[in-house]
Short mmCIF file of C-alpha atoms in Angstrom, two decimals:
data_model
loop_
_atom_site.label_atom_id
_atom_site.label_comp_id
_atom_site.label_asym_id
_atom_site.label_seq_id
_atom_site.Cartn_x
_atom_site.Cartn_y
_atom_site.Cartn_z
CA MET A 1 4.42 10.34 21.68
CA PRO A 2 3.97 6.90 23.34
CA ILE A 3 0.27 6.75 22.67
CA THR A 4 0.84 7.07 18.85
CA ARG A 5 3.49 4.28 18.99
CA THR A 6 1.17 2.08 21.01
CA LEU A 7 -1.69 2.78 18.59
CA ALA A 8 0.49 1.90 15.65
CA LYS A 9 1.66 -1.37 17.17
CA TRP A 10 -1.87 -2.31 18.11
CA PHE A 11 -3.45 -1.47 14.75
CA SER A 12 -0.62 -2.64 12.47
CA ASN A 13 0.28 -5.87 14.24
CA TYR A 14 0.11 -8.01 11.09
CA ASP A 15 1.52 -11.01 12.95
CA SER A 16 -1.89 -11.23 14.66
CA GLN A 17 -4.97 -12.04 12.67
CA LYS A 18 -7.03 -10.24 15.36
CA SER A 19 -5.43 -6.87 14.91
CA PRO A 20 -7.60 -4.18 13.18
CA GLY A 21 -5.12 -3.97 10.39
CA SER A 22 -5.14 -7.74 9.69
CA LYS A 23 -8.91 -7.83 9.71
CA LEU A 24 -9.18 -4.94 7.28
CA ARG A 25 -6.67 -6.61 4.95
CA ALA A 26 -8.51 -9.92 5.12
CA LYS A 27 -11.81 -8.22 4.18
CA ARG A 28 -10.12 -5.99 1.63
CA ILE A 29 -8.62 -8.72 -0.48
CA ALA A 30 -11.93 -10.43 -1.37
CA PRO A 31 -12.00 -8.81 -4.86
CA LEU A 32 -8.36 -9.83 -5.31
CA LEU A 33 -9.21 -13.49 -4.54
CA GLN A 34 -12.05 -13.29 -7.07
CA MET A 35 -9.55 -12.11 -9.69
CA ILE A 36 -7.13 -14.91 -8.82
CA GLU A 37 -9.94 -17.52 -9.07
CA SER A 38 -11.22 -16.08 -12.37
CA VAL A 39 -7.66 -16.16 -13.93
CA ARG A 40 -7.10 -19.68 -12.58
CA LYS A 41 -10.35 -20.93 -14.04
CA ASN A 42 -9.80 -19.42 -17.53
CA ASN A 43 -6.05 -19.42 -17.99
CA GLY A 44 -4.48 -21.81 -15.50
CA PRO A 45 -1.35 -20.40 -13.70
CA VAL A 46 -1.80 -16.95 -12.04
CA SER A 47 1.06 -14.44 -12.31
CA ILE A 48 0.96 -11.39 -9.94
CA ILE A 49 3.31 -8.42 -9.78
CA ASP A 50 3.25 -6.77 -6.34
CA LEU A 51 4.54 -3.20 -6.39
CA GLY A 52 6.28 -2.21 -3.12
CA GLY A 53 5.02 -5.27 -1.24
CA THR A 54 6.47 -7.81 1.16
CA LYS A 55 6.40 -11.58 1.66
CA ASN A 56 4.84 -10.91 5.06
CA TYR A 57 1.83 -9.21 3.54
CA TRP A 58 0.95 -12.34 1.57
CA ASP A 59 0.62 -14.29 4.79
CA ILE A 60 -2.99 -13.12 4.73
CA VAL A 61 -3.44 -15.85 2.08
CA SER A 62 -2.51 -19.38 2.98
CA SER A 63 0.33 -21.13 1.20
CA GLU A 64 -2.13 -23.89 0.43
CA TYR A 65 -4.32 -21.35 -1.39
CA LEU A 66 -1.42 -20.03 -3.46
CA ARG A 67 -0.31 -23.59 -4.31
CA ASP A 68 -3.76 -24.80 -5.20
CA HIS A 69 -4.39 -21.80 -7.48
CA ASN A 70 -0.85 -22.02 -8.99
CA VAL A 71 -0.06 -18.43 -8.03
CA ASN A 72 3.36 -16.97 -8.64
CA ILE A 73 4.15 -13.56 -7.19
CA THR A 74 6.89 -11.08 -8.30
CA ILE A 75 7.53 -8.56 -5.54
CA VAL A 76 9.13 -5.29 -6.75
CA ASN A 77 10.91 -2.80 -4.46
CA LEU A 78 13.30 0.01 -5.08
CA PRO A 79 17.03 -0.69 -5.85
CA GLY A 80 18.92 -0.91 -2.60
CA SER A 81 16.08 -2.50 -0.71
CA VAL A 82 16.89 -5.58 1.44
CA MET A 83 15.64 -8.42 -0.67
CA PRO A 84 15.26 -12.09 0.47
CA GLU A 85 16.18 -14.96 -1.76
CA ASP A 86 13.54 -16.18 -4.20
CA HIS A 87 11.56 -19.02 -2.66
CA GLY A 88 8.32 -20.89 -3.16
CA PRO A 89 5.94 -18.88 -5.27
CA PHE A 90 7.89 -15.57 -4.60
CA ARG A 91 10.39 -13.85 -6.79
CA PHE A 92 12.03 -10.56 -5.64
CA VAL A 93 13.06 -7.84 -8.13
CA GLU A 94 14.73 -4.48 -7.64
CA ALA A 95 13.04 -1.77 -9.81
CA ASP A 96 11.36 1.62 -9.58
CA ALA A 97 7.57 0.97 -9.77
CA CYS A 98 7.25 4.23 -11.72
CA ASN A 99 9.50 2.73 -14.44
CA LEU A 100 8.84 -0.93 -15.08
CA SER A 101 10.41 -0.94 -18.52
CA ARG A 102 12.13 -4.30 -17.80
CA PHE A 103 8.56 -5.83 -18.00
CA GLU A 104 6.57 -6.08 -21.25
CA ASP A 105 2.98 -4.91 -21.63
CA ARG A 106 0.48 -7.20 -19.95
CA SER A 107 3.25 -9.61 -18.85
CA PHE A 108 1.27 -10.33 -15.62
CA ASP A 109 -2.27 -11.42 -15.01
CA ILE A 110 -2.72 -9.10 -12.04
CA ALA A 111 -0.89 -6.08 -10.71
CA HIS A 112 -1.26 -5.52 -6.98
CA SER A 113 -0.33 -2.60 -4.72
CA ASN A 114 -1.29 -1.95 -1.11
CA SER A 115 -0.60 1.46 0.48
CA VAL A 116 2.21 2.35 -1.98
CA VAL A 117 1.01 5.01 -4.42
CA GLU A 118 1.02 7.64 -1.63
CA HIS A 119 4.78 7.00 -1.13
CA VAL A 120 6.13 7.32 -4.66
CA GLY A 121 6.48 11.11 -4.66
CA ASP A 122 4.64 13.99 -6.30
CA TRP A 123 1.56 13.83 -8.59
CA ALA A 124 3.67 13.28 -11.72
CA ARG A 125 5.27 10.23 -10.10
CA MET A 126 1.79 8.99 -8.99
CA VAL A 127 0.62 9.23 -12.64
CA GLN A 128 3.65 7.25 -13.77
CA PHE A 129 3.13 4.67 -11.09
CA ALA A 130 -0.59 4.16 -12.00
CA GLY A 131 0.32 4.03 -15.73
CA GLU A 132 2.94 1.34 -15.18
CA LEU A 133 0.77 -0.72 -12.84
CA LYS A 134 -1.95 -0.79 -15.56
CA ARG A 135 0.39 -1.29 -18.43
CA VAL A 136 2.13 -4.50 -17.14
CA SER A 137 -1.12 -6.34 -16.21
CA ARG A 138 -4.49 -7.36 -17.52
CA LEU A 139 -6.16 -6.79 -14.17
CA TYR A 140 -5.17 -4.69 -11.15
CA PHE A 141 -5.89 -4.14 -7.49
CA CYS A 142 -4.57 -0.90 -5.91
CA GLN A 143 -5.30 0.40 -2.36
CA THR A 144 -4.47 3.73 -0.69
CA PRO A 145 -5.45 5.52 2.52
CA ASN A 146 -7.97 8.40 2.34
CA TYR A 147 -6.77 11.94 2.90
CA TRP A 148 -10.00 12.82 4.68
CA PHE A 149 -9.84 10.12 7.27
CA PRO A 150 -8.94 11.99 10.52
CA ILE A 151 -6.06 9.76 11.65
CA GLU A 152 -2.93 9.85 9.53
CA PRO A 153 -2.22 6.08 9.06
CA HIS A 154 1.58 6.14 9.19
CA CYS A 155 2.23 8.32 12.24
CA MET A 156 -1.21 7.39 13.77
CA THR A 157 -1.71 11.06 14.86
CA PRO A 158 -5.20 12.67 14.59
CA PHE A 159 -5.36 15.45 12.09
CA PHE A 160 -1.56 15.41 11.47
CA HIS A 161 -1.85 15.55 7.64
CA TRP A 162 -4.26 18.45 7.85
CA LEU A 163 -1.87 20.63 9.80
CA PRO A 164 0.37 23.29 8.19
CA GLU A 165 3.73 21.92 7.09
CA PRO A 166 5.78 23.91 9.68
CA ILE A 167 3.73 22.34 12.54
CA ARG A 168 4.09 18.89 11.01
CA LEU A 169 7.90 19.41 10.81
CA TRP A 170 8.06 20.60 14.36
CA LEU A 171 6.14 17.52 15.60
CA VAL A 172 8.40 15.10 13.71
CA LEU A 173 11.50 16.90 15.00
CA ASN A 174 10.27 16.61 18.60
CA PHE A 175 8.43 13.28 18.85
CA GLN A 176 8.41 9.74 17.51
CA LEU A 177 5.04 9.42 15.97
CA GLY A 178 3.49 6.03 15.28
CA ASN A 179 5.61 4.11 12.83
CA TRP A 180 7.81 7.22 12.23
CA ARG A 181 11.07 7.68 14.14
CA LYS A 182 11.95 11.02 15.62
CA ALA A 183 13.76 13.17 13.02
CA VAL A 184 17.41 14.02 13.68
CA SER A 185 17.50 17.24 11.53
CA ILE A 186 15.23 19.49 9.56
CA ASP A 187 16.29 17.71 6.34
CA ASP A 188 15.40 14.38 7.92
CA ALA A 189 12.04 15.81 9.09
CA VAL A 190 11.12 17.09 5.67
CA ARG A 191 11.95 13.81 4.11
CA ILE A 192 9.79 12.00 6.66
CA VAL A 193 6.84 14.37 6.26
CA GLU A 194 7.12 14.16 2.49
CA SER A 195 7.38 10.38 2.47
CA ALA A 196 3.55 10.06 2.41
CA ARG A 197 1.21 12.19 0.29
CA LEU A 198 -2.33 11.04 0.90
CA LEU A 199 -4.91 11.14 -1.88
CA ASN A 200 -8.58 11.96 -1.76
CA ARG A 201 -11.15 10.04 -3.74
CA LYS A 202 -11.19 12.36 -6.79
CA MET A 203 -7.41 12.14 -7.10
CA PHE A 204 -7.50 8.41 -6.74
CA GLN A 205 -10.24 8.09 -9.36
CA SER A 206 -8.33 10.26 -11.71
CA LEU A 207 -5.33 7.90 -11.54
CA PHE A 208 -7.54 4.85 -12.12
CA ALA A 209 -10.31 6.17 -14.26
CA ASP A 210 -11.15 2.75 -15.74
CA ALA A 211 -11.60 1.10 -12.36
CA THR A 212 -14.32 0.64 -9.85
CA ILE A 213 -13.49 2.46 -6.67
CA VAL A 214 -14.41 0.69 -3.46
CA THR A 215 -14.51 2.66 -0.22
CA GLU A 216 -13.33 0.97 3.03
CA ARG A 217 -14.86 2.37 6.20
CA MET A 218 -13.82 2.46 9.88
CA PHE A 219 -16.13 3.94 12.53
CA LEU A 220 -18.45 4.61 9.56
CA LEU A 221 -15.84 7.02 8.07
CA PRO A 222 -14.21 6.42 4.65
CA LYS A 223 -10.78 5.15 5.68
CA SER A 224 -9.29 4.07 2.35
CA PHE A 225 -9.99 3.36 -1.27
CA VAL A 226 -9.39 0.32 -3.47
CA ALA A 227 -9.31 0.49 -7.34
#
């Protein structure tokens, strides 16, 4: 559906600071910047582990800010992911975010994750992800889209995630939706549909029971949550 692809490009154009996605991210990270500044003030260097992130995401913070606050960021993605060479404050590591056994307890000042927990698999995997995120850090910042927001954020299709699975599979088999390509087989369609499992507030609060949950809104509706 061309309209969903256009909507996805417009909303998620993170190369432009004027896109809705960029504006939301810039507003969202205010608590994260407060964490960074607190750690910097009390401990000196700031170590961050970013689960499932990208270097491009961190462009929302200036390189001068990272340098002035002595921030070092370890970006973790699944084995087999295309990884750039380590450079500047960035280190890139292959690991499953649900099993960070290579890292010791509280080995980072801050753990960060943006729109990742909904992609790790079923509920048991989400629990593992949340447990590892909290274990390896002293502070954490985790964001996820809200199941009850009417537009599915990955395929940018209204009410898609509320439809019965057979209808979702049919749509993915027959159309390119938002950031999702058109599936080439039923197996491919199932994998695409199951690649994102959105959480509601109670589920998210259960994963991060010790956190303050902040609700982000768009058009006055609760779009996503930050722990």
